[in-house]
mmCIF file of C-alpha atoms and ligand atoms in Angstrom:
data_model
loop_
_atom_site.group_PDB
_atom_site.id
_atom_site.type_symbol
_atom_site.label_atom_id
_atom_site.label_comp_id
_atom_site.label_asym_id
_atom_site.label_seq_id
_atom_site.Cartn_x
_atom_site.Cartn_y
_atom_site.Cartn_z
ATOM 1 C CA MET A 1 19.876 15.278 -29.165
ATOM 2 C CA GLU A 2 19.993 11.733 -27.843
ATOM 3 C CA TRP A 3 16.265 11.925 -27.039
ATOM 4 C CA PHE A 4 15.536 13.166 -30.560
ATOM 5 C CA GLY A 5 17.553 10.269 -32.076
ATOM 6 C CA LEU A 6 15.729 7.721 -29.947
ATOM 7 C CA ASN A 7 12.343 9.065 -30.935
ATOM 8 C CA ARG A 8 13.321 8.993 -34.594
ATOM 9 C CA THR A 9 14.436 5.335 -34.292
ATOM 10 C CA LYS A 10 11.164 4.500 -32.547
ATOM 11 C CA ALA A 11 9.119 6.264 -35.234
ATOM 12 C CA ASN A 12 11.102 4.471 -37.991
ATOM 13 C CA LEU A 13 10.536 1.087 -36.379
ATOM 14 C CA LYS A 14 6.861 1.838 -35.826
ATOM 15 C CA ARG A 15 6.470 2.725 -39.491
ATOM 16 C CA LYS A 16 7.983 -0.592 -40.626
ATOM 17 C CA ILE A 17 5.498 -2.680 -38.614
ATOM 18 C CA ASP A 18 2.380 -3.990 -40.347
ATOM 19 C CA TRP A 19 -0.272 -2.849 -37.849
ATOM 20 C CA SER A 20 -3.262 -3.894 -39.953
ATOM 21 C CA SER A 21 -2.554 -7.632 -39.956
ATOM 22 C CA ARG A 22 0.138 -10.105 -38.830
ATOM 23 C CA LEU A 23 0.494 -8.559 -35.357
ATOM 24 C CA PRO A 24 1.217 -11.205 -32.714
ATOM 25 C CA LYS A 25 -2.119 -11.764 -31.026
ATOM 26 C CA HIS A 26 -0.617 -13.186 -27.844
ATOM 27 C CA ILE A 27 2.761 -12.103 -26.436
ATOM 28 C CA ALA A 28 4.351 -13.900 -23.469
ATOM 29 C CA ILE A 29 7.186 -12.273 -21.529
ATOM 30 C CA MET A 30 9.815 -13.652 -19.157
ATOM 31 C CA MET A 31 10.604 -10.528 -17.143
ATOM 32 C CA ASP A 32 14.196 -11.437 -16.238
ATOM 33 C CA GLY A 33 17.101 -9.409 -14.843
ATOM 34 C CA ASN A 34 15.633 -7.322 -12.021
ATOM 35 C CA GLY A 35 18.301 -8.516 -9.569
ATOM 36 C CA ARG A 36 21.231 -7.877 -11.949
ATOM 37 C CA TRP A 37 19.823 -4.460 -12.900
ATOM 38 C CA ALA A 38 19.831 -3.513 -9.207
ATOM 39 C CA LYS A 39 23.269 -5.036 -8.469
ATOM 40 C CA ARG A 40 24.891 -3.069 -11.294
ATOM 41 C CA ARG A 41 23.619 0.103 -9.673
ATOM 42 C CA GLY A 42 24.636 -0.879 -6.150
ATOM 43 C CA PHE A 43 20.967 -1.187 -5.113
ATOM 44 C CA PRO A 44 19.286 -4.019 -3.191
ATOM 45 C CA ARG A 45 17.441 -6.637 -5.294
ATOM 46 C CA SER A 46 14.135 -5.189 -4.067
ATOM 47 C CA ALA A 47 14.902 -1.967 -5.988
ATOM 48 C CA GLY A 48 15.202 -4.084 -9.142
ATOM 49 C CA HIS A 49 11.816 -5.683 -8.504
ATOM 50 C CA TYR A 50 10.269 -2.271 -7.810
ATOM 51 C CA ALA A 51 11.681 -0.914 -11.085
ATOM 52 C CA GLY A 52 10.546 -4.131 -12.813
ATOM 53 C CA MET A 53 7.023 -3.564 -11.562
ATOM 54 C CA GLN A 54 6.983 -0.071 -13.148
ATOM 55 C CA THR A 55 8.246 -1.545 -16.430
ATOM 56 C CA MET A 56 5.538 -4.201 -16.195
ATOM 57 C CA ARG A 57 2.850 -1.505 -15.882
ATOM 58 C CA GLN A 58 4.287 0.425 -18.856
ATOM 59 C CA THR A 59 4.462 -2.764 -20.938
ATOM 60 C CA ILE A 60 0.808 -3.541 -20.204
ATOM 61 C CA SER A 61 -0.087 -0.017 -21.405
ATOM 62 C CA MET A 62 2.115 -0.335 -24.496
ATOM 63 C CA CYS A 63 0.501 -3.639 -25.488
ATOM 64 C CA ASN A 64 -2.969 -2.238 -24.843
ATOM 65 C CA ASP A 65 -2.259 0.923 -26.870
ATOM 66 C CA ASN A 66 -0.787 -1.074 -29.773
ATOM 67 C CA GLY A 67 -3.633 -3.528 -30.295
ATOM 68 C CA ILE A 68 -2.119 -6.695 -28.786
ATOM 69 C CA GLU A 69 -4.958 -9.000 -27.684
ATOM 70 C CA SER A 70 -3.249 -11.010 -24.912
ATOM 71 C CA LEU A 71 -0.173 -10.682 -22.752
ATOM 72 C CA THR A 72 1.126 -13.430 -20.435
ATOM 73 C CA LEU A 73 3.699 -12.321 -17.854
ATOM 74 C CA TYR A 74 5.945 -14.754 -15.951
ATOM 75 C CA ALA A 75 5.751 -12.967 -12.622
ATOM 76 C CA PHE A 76 6.488 -15.755 -10.111
ATOM 77 C CA SER A 77 7.717 -19.245 -10.946
ATOM 78 C CA THR A 78 7.357 -22.418 -8.870
ATOM 79 C CA GLU A 79 11.155 -22.144 -8.374
ATOM 80 C CA ASN A 80 10.981 -18.589 -6.997
ATOM 81 C CA TRP A 81 9.943 -19.911 -3.530
ATOM 82 C CA LYS A 82 13.595 -20.979 -3.082
ATOM 83 C CA ARG A 83 14.650 -17.321 -2.883
ATOM 84 C CA PRO A 84 15.343 -15.663 0.498
ATOM 85 C CA LYS A 85 12.121 -15.102 2.442
ATOM 86 C CA ASP A 86 12.487 -11.302 2.511
ATOM 87 C CA GLU A 87 12.757 -11.243 -1.303
ATOM 88 C CA VAL A 88 9.691 -13.488 -1.715
ATOM 89 C CA ASP A 89 7.783 -11.304 0.773
ATOM 90 C CA TYR A 90 8.767 -8.178 -1.139
ATOM 91 C CA ILE A 91 7.564 -9.598 -4.475
ATOM 92 C CA ILE A 92 4.262 -10.586 -2.805
ATOM 93 C CA SER A 93 3.958 -7.031 -1.431
ATOM 94 C CA LEU A 94 4.283 -5.741 -5.019
ATOM 95 C CA VAL A 95 1.492 -8.096 -6.075
ATOM 96 C CA ASN A 96 -0.644 -6.789 -3.189
ATOM 97 C CA GLU A 97 0.080 -3.243 -4.354
ATOM 98 C CA PHE A 98 -0.920 -4.106 -7.927
ATOM 99 C CA VAL A 99 -4.310 -5.522 -6.916
ATOM 100 C CA GLN A 100 -5.225 -2.407 -4.839
ATOM 101 C CA ASP A 101 -8.471 -0.571 -5.680
ATOM 102 C CA THR A 102 -6.736 2.479 -7.201
ATOM 103 C CA ASN A 103 -4.884 0.294 -9.673
ATOM 104 C CA VAL A 104 -8.013 -1.726 -10.449
ATOM 105 C CA ARG A 105 -9.773 1.570 -11.317
ATOM 106 C CA GLU A 106 -6.884 2.325 -13.693
ATOM 107 C CA LEU A 107 -7.226 -1.154 -15.282
ATOM 108 C CA ASN A 108 -10.952 -0.598 -15.744
ATOM 109 C CA LYS A 109 -10.374 2.878 -17.197
ATOM 110 C CA ASN A 110 -8.128 1.226 -19.786
ATOM 111 C CA ASN A 111 -10.528 -1.694 -20.390
ATOM 112 C CA ILE A 112 -7.906 -4.298 -19.336
ATOM 113 C CA LYS A 113 -9.012 -7.768 -18.224
ATOM 114 C CA VAL A 114 -6.880 -9.642 -15.668
ATOM 115 C CA PHE A 115 -6.373 -13.400 -15.123
ATOM 116 C CA PHE A 116 -3.974 -15.464 -13.013
ATOM 117 C CA ILE A 117 -2.523 -18.784 -14.115
ATOM 118 C CA GLY A 118 -0.694 -21.204 -11.801
ATOM 119 C CA ASP A 119 -1.393 -22.580 -8.340
ATOM 120 C CA ILE A 120 -2.254 -19.390 -6.464
ATOM 121 C CA SER A 121 -3.342 -21.367 -3.347
ATOM 122 C CA LYS A 122 0.255 -21.084 -2.030
ATOM 123 C CA PHE A 123 0.023 -17.295 -1.642
ATOM 124 C CA PRO A 124 -1.212 -15.627 1.576
ATOM 125 C CA GLU A 125 -4.989 -15.703 1.869
ATOM 126 C CA GLU A 126 -5.445 -11.929 1.558
ATOM 127 C CA THR A 127 -3.349 -11.946 -1.626
ATOM 128 C CA GLN A 128 -5.450 -14.761 -3.099
ATOM 129 C CA GLU A 129 -8.660 -12.906 -2.210
ATOM 130 C CA ALA A 130 -7.363 -9.701 -3.791
ATOM 131 C CA MET A 131 -6.326 -11.651 -6.906
ATOM 132 C CA CYS A 132 -9.820 -13.174 -7.241
ATOM 133 C CA LYS A 133 -11.349 -9.728 -6.661
ATOM 134 C CA VAL A 134 -9.353 -8.089 -9.450
ATOM 135 C CA VAL A 135 -10.327 -10.920 -11.823
ATOM 136 C CA ASP A 136 -14.021 -10.340 -10.950
ATOM 137 C CA GLN A 137 -13.755 -6.567 -11.126
ATOM 138 C CA THR A 138 -12.175 -6.577 -14.590
ATOM 139 C CA GLU A 139 -14.300 -9.409 -15.964
ATOM 140 C CA GLU A 140 -16.462 -7.191 -18.183
ATOM 141 C CA ASN A 141 -13.495 -5.471 -19.850
ATOM 142 C CA THR A 142 -12.993 -6.159 -23.544
ATOM 143 C CA GLY A 143 -9.497 -4.760 -24.226
ATOM 144 C CA LEU A 144 -6.109 -6.359 -23.580
ATOM 145 C CA LYS A 145 -6.225 -9.622 -21.594
ATOM 146 C CA VAL A 146 -3.340 -9.862 -19.126
ATOM 147 C CA TYR A 147 -2.453 -13.279 -17.701
ATOM 148 C CA PHE A 148 -0.133 -13.178 -14.677
ATOM 149 C CA ALA A 149 1.698 -16.493 -14.251
ATOM 150 C CA MET A 150 1.977 -16.787 -10.452
ATOM 151 C CA ASN A 151 3.461 -19.866 -8.799
ATOM 152 C CA TYR A 152 3.447 -21.177 -12.347
ATOM 153 C CA GLY A 153 5.680 -23.919 -13.745
ATOM 154 C CA GLY A 154 5.326 -25.578 -17.136
ATOM 155 C CA LYS A 155 6.000 -29.039 -15.697
ATOM 156 C CA SER A 156 3.490 -28.671 -12.849
ATOM 157 C CA ASP A 157 0.972 -27.317 -15.389
ATOM 158 C CA ILE A 158 1.314 -30.541 -17.409
ATOM 159 C CA ILE A 159 1.144 -32.715 -14.260
ATOM 160 C CA GLN A 160 -1.983 -31.004 -12.883
ATOM 161 C CA SER A 161 -3.557 -31.435 -16.318
ATOM 162 C CA VAL A 162 -2.729 -35.181 -16.369
ATOM 163 C CA ILE A 163 -4.168 -35.583 -12.824
ATOM 164 C CA SER A 164 -7.439 -33.889 -13.883
ATOM 165 C CA ILE A 165 -7.634 -36.059 -17.028
ATOM 166 C CA LEU A 166 -7.136 -39.248 -14.984
ATOM 167 C CA LYS A 167 -10.062 -38.187 -12.796
ATOM 168 C CA THR A 168 -12.438 -37.440 -15.657
ATOM 169 C CA LYS A 169 -11.291 -39.375 -18.718
ATOM 170 C CA LYS A 170 -9.470 -42.414 -17.344
ATOM 171 C CA GLY A 171 -8.914 -45.066 -20.014
ATOM 172 C CA GLU A 172 -10.218 -42.809 -22.807
ATOM 173 C CA GLU A 173 -8.143 -41.678 -25.769
ATOM 174 C CA ILE A 174 -7.269 -37.991 -25.666
ATOM 175 C CA THR A 175 -6.287 -35.536 -28.402
ATOM 176 C CA GLU A 176 -3.849 -32.615 -28.072
ATOM 177 C CA GLU A 177 -6.800 -30.199 -28.224
ATOM 178 C CA GLU A 178 -8.578 -32.045 -25.398
ATOM 179 C CA PHE A 179 -5.362 -32.073 -23.324
ATOM 180 C CA GLU A 180 -5.108 -28.267 -23.666
ATOM 181 C CA GLN A 181 -8.543 -27.940 -22.084
ATOM 182 C CA PHE A 182 -6.994 -29.022 -18.754
ATOM 183 C CA LEU A 183 -3.973 -26.703 -18.769
ATOM 184 C CA TYR A 184 -3.965 -23.495 -16.672
ATOM 185 C CA THR A 185 -3.885 -21.611 -19.977
ATOM 186 C CA VAL A 186 -7.151 -23.114 -21.254
ATOM 187 C CA GLN A 187 -8.657 -19.686 -21.991
ATOM 188 C CA ASN A 188 -5.707 -18.607 -24.078
ATOM 189 C CA PRO A 189 -3.267 -21.395 -24.812
ATOM 190 C CA ASN A 190 -0.557 -20.545 -27.310
ATOM 191 C CA PRO A 191 1.579 -17.382 -27.492
ATOM 192 C CA ASP A 192 2.742 -16.298 -30.974
ATOM 193 C CA LEU A 193 5.780 -14.482 -29.604
ATOM 194 C CA LEU A 194 7.761 -15.131 -26.424
ATOM 195 C CA ILE A 195 10.170 -12.441 -25.221
ATOM 196 C CA ARG A 196 12.906 -13.004 -22.627
ATOM 197 C CA THR A 197 15.045 -10.164 -21.301
ATOM 198 C CA SER A 198 18.508 -10.231 -19.627
ATOM 199 C CA GLY A 199 20.412 -12.277 -22.226
ATOM 200 C CA GLU A 200 19.359 -15.701 -20.921
ATOM 201 C CA LYS A 201 18.144 -17.989 -23.694
ATOM 202 C CA ARG A 202 16.173 -20.674 -21.890
ATOM 203 C CA LEU A 203 12.491 -21.415 -21.313
ATOM 204 C CA SER A 204 13.062 -21.926 -17.558
ATOM 205 C CA ASN A 205 9.891 -23.980 -17.107
ATOM 206 C CA PHE A 206 7.599 -21.350 -18.681
ATOM 207 C CA LEU A 207 4.709 -22.443 -20.967
ATOM 208 C CA LEU A 208 6.505 -25.669 -22.021
ATOM 209 C CA TRP A 209 3.546 -27.221 -23.840
ATOM 210 C CA GLN A 210 2.133 -23.910 -25.033
ATOM 211 C CA SER A 211 5.311 -22.599 -26.699
ATOM 212 C CA ALA A 212 5.787 -25.596 -29.037
ATOM 213 C CA HIS A 213 5.327 -23.345 -32.115
ATOM 214 C CA THR A 214 6.094 -19.940 -30.598
ATOM 215 C CA GLU A 215 8.650 -17.503 -32.039
ATOM 216 C CA LEU A 216 11.297 -16.802 -29.365
ATOM 217 C CA TRP A 217 12.879 -13.355 -29.069
ATOM 218 C CA PHE A 218 15.737 -12.458 -26.727
ATOM 219 C CA THR A 219 17.323 -9.189 -25.667
ATOM 220 C CA ASP A 220 20.370 -8.535 -23.474
ATOM 221 C CA GLU A 221 18.555 -5.638 -21.762
ATOM 222 C CA MET A 222 17.495 -6.259 -18.159
ATOM 223 C CA TRP A 223 13.742 -6.223 -17.545
ATOM 224 C CA PRO A 224 13.596 -2.762 -15.877
ATOM 225 C CA ASP A 225 15.150 -1.340 -19.105
ATOM 226 C CA PHE A 226 12.606 -2.967 -21.436
ATOM 227 C CA ASN A 227 10.858 -0.243 -23.445
ATOM 228 C CA GLU A 228 8.733 0.608 -26.470
ATOM 229 C CA LEU A 229 11.713 0.443 -28.823
ATOM 230 C CA LEU A 230 12.410 -3.188 -27.822
ATOM 231 C CA LEU A 231 8.734 -4.110 -28.044
ATOM 232 C CA TYR A 232 8.588 -2.702 -31.599
ATOM 233 C CA GLN A 233 11.839 -4.481 -32.492
ATOM 234 C CA SER A 234 10.443 -7.828 -31.272
ATOM 235 C CA ILE A 235 7.191 -7.331 -33.226
ATOM 236 C CA LEU A 236 9.067 -6.356 -36.391
ATOM 237 C CA ASP A 237 11.396 -9.397 -36.107
ATOM 238 C CA PHE A 238 8.328 -11.590 -35.528
ATOM 239 C CA GLN A 239 6.720 -10.273 -38.737
ATOM 240 C CA ILE A 240 9.930 -10.687 -40.781
ATOM 241 C CA ARG A 241 10.314 -14.321 -39.587
ATOM 242 C CA LYS A 242 6.643 -15.073 -40.320
ATOM 243 C CA LYS A 243 7.011 -13.660 -43.845
ATOM 244 C CA ARG A 244 9.983 -16.025 -44.463
ATOM 245 C CA ALA A 245 8.193 -19.065 -43.040
HETATM 246 C C1 LIG B 301 13.003 -11.796 -12.448
HETATM 247 O O1 LIG B 301 14.194 -11.111 -12.134
HETATM 248 C C2 LIG B 301 11.821 -11.195 -11.805
HETATM 249 C C3 LIG B 301 11.058 -11.775 -10.826
HETATM 250 C C4 LIG B 301 11.371 -13.096 -10.286
HETATM 251 C C5 LIG B 301 9.905 -11.103 -10.189
HETATM 252 C C6 LIG B 301 9.097 -10.214 -11.081
HETATM 253 C C7 LIG B 301 7.902 -9.708 -10.360
HETATM 254 C C8 LIG B 301 7.393 -8.463 -10.481
HETATM 255 C C9 LIG B 301 7.963 -7.454 -11.386
HETATM 256 C C10 LIG B 301 6.171 -8.087 -9.695
HETATM 257 C C11 LIG B 301 4.982 -8.911 -10.067
HETATM 258 C C12 LIG B 301 3.741 -8.205 -9.856
HETATM 259 C C13 LIG B 301 2.480 -8.644 -10.203
HETATM 260 C C14 LIG B 301 1.325 -7.796 -10.077
HETATM 261 C C15 LIG B 301 2.187 -9.955 -10.743
HETATM 262 P P1 LIG B 301 15.332 -11.842 -11.278
HETATM 263 O O2 LIG B 301 15.140 -11.519 -9.848
HETATM 264 O O3 LIG B 301 15.334 -13.300 -11.595
HETATM 265 O O4 LIG B 301 16.628 -11.162 -11.824
HETATM 266 P P2 LIG B 301 18.113 -11.793 -11.865
HETATM 267 O O5 LIG B 301 18.046 -12.960 -12.803
HETATM 268 O O6 LIG B 301 18.941 -10.672 -12.393
HETATM 269 O O7 LIG B 301 18.470 -12.180 -10.465
#
């Protein structure tokens, strides 16, 4: 009965969305709450990250199936290195799992193109190599573009951009558009909709420059519980706000 009700709500929401136009082209997500999700269940934090990884895969599929062009996922921030070493190692092991050949075949089957933004040089060498390999192996795909923000911080993004500008354009005037050419997000700068789970309502150093005009959407659900219903709700709210604007 509960399942039937949920499906009906999902179908109702889906019907209200304008799928032909006004879809957010680029969605960015702060996947927050893995640790709290696990704690509430008496599990170790790693179980929350494992569940979060499954939700991440489902969300990629949902965005691909629903015609979203780009998805940026805050997977590892510059601040996350301060976490206990075993937790950092576990998250890196999940990244290694994601870039395995079997998963890359799945990405190719679904025509998904992968990118990484951030300073990935801090990750173990084999992880960096696997990251570069998955970017190469999915390069020809024309469907959803997924940008994983790894060792990413909005402030360090702006600083690395300024450093590059000083090297190449010292003393020259620079426009906002030119500045964006030096950011990690150069290929796909500005999200239309930014979603954060877990009830926190902060940007936490994510896409600081890029989210200047982005619609922000928050849910109290922890990341492992994010689902299609919430994705539809965020898209519908985005369209309602855009209509008013
Ligand atoms: C936030 O929850 C989540 C993270 C810091 C890690 C998310 C990473 C993954 C799901 C794997 C990434 C995989 C790839 C392929 C890029 P939290 O630990 O901050 O939760 P809390 O706020 O409840 O403690």
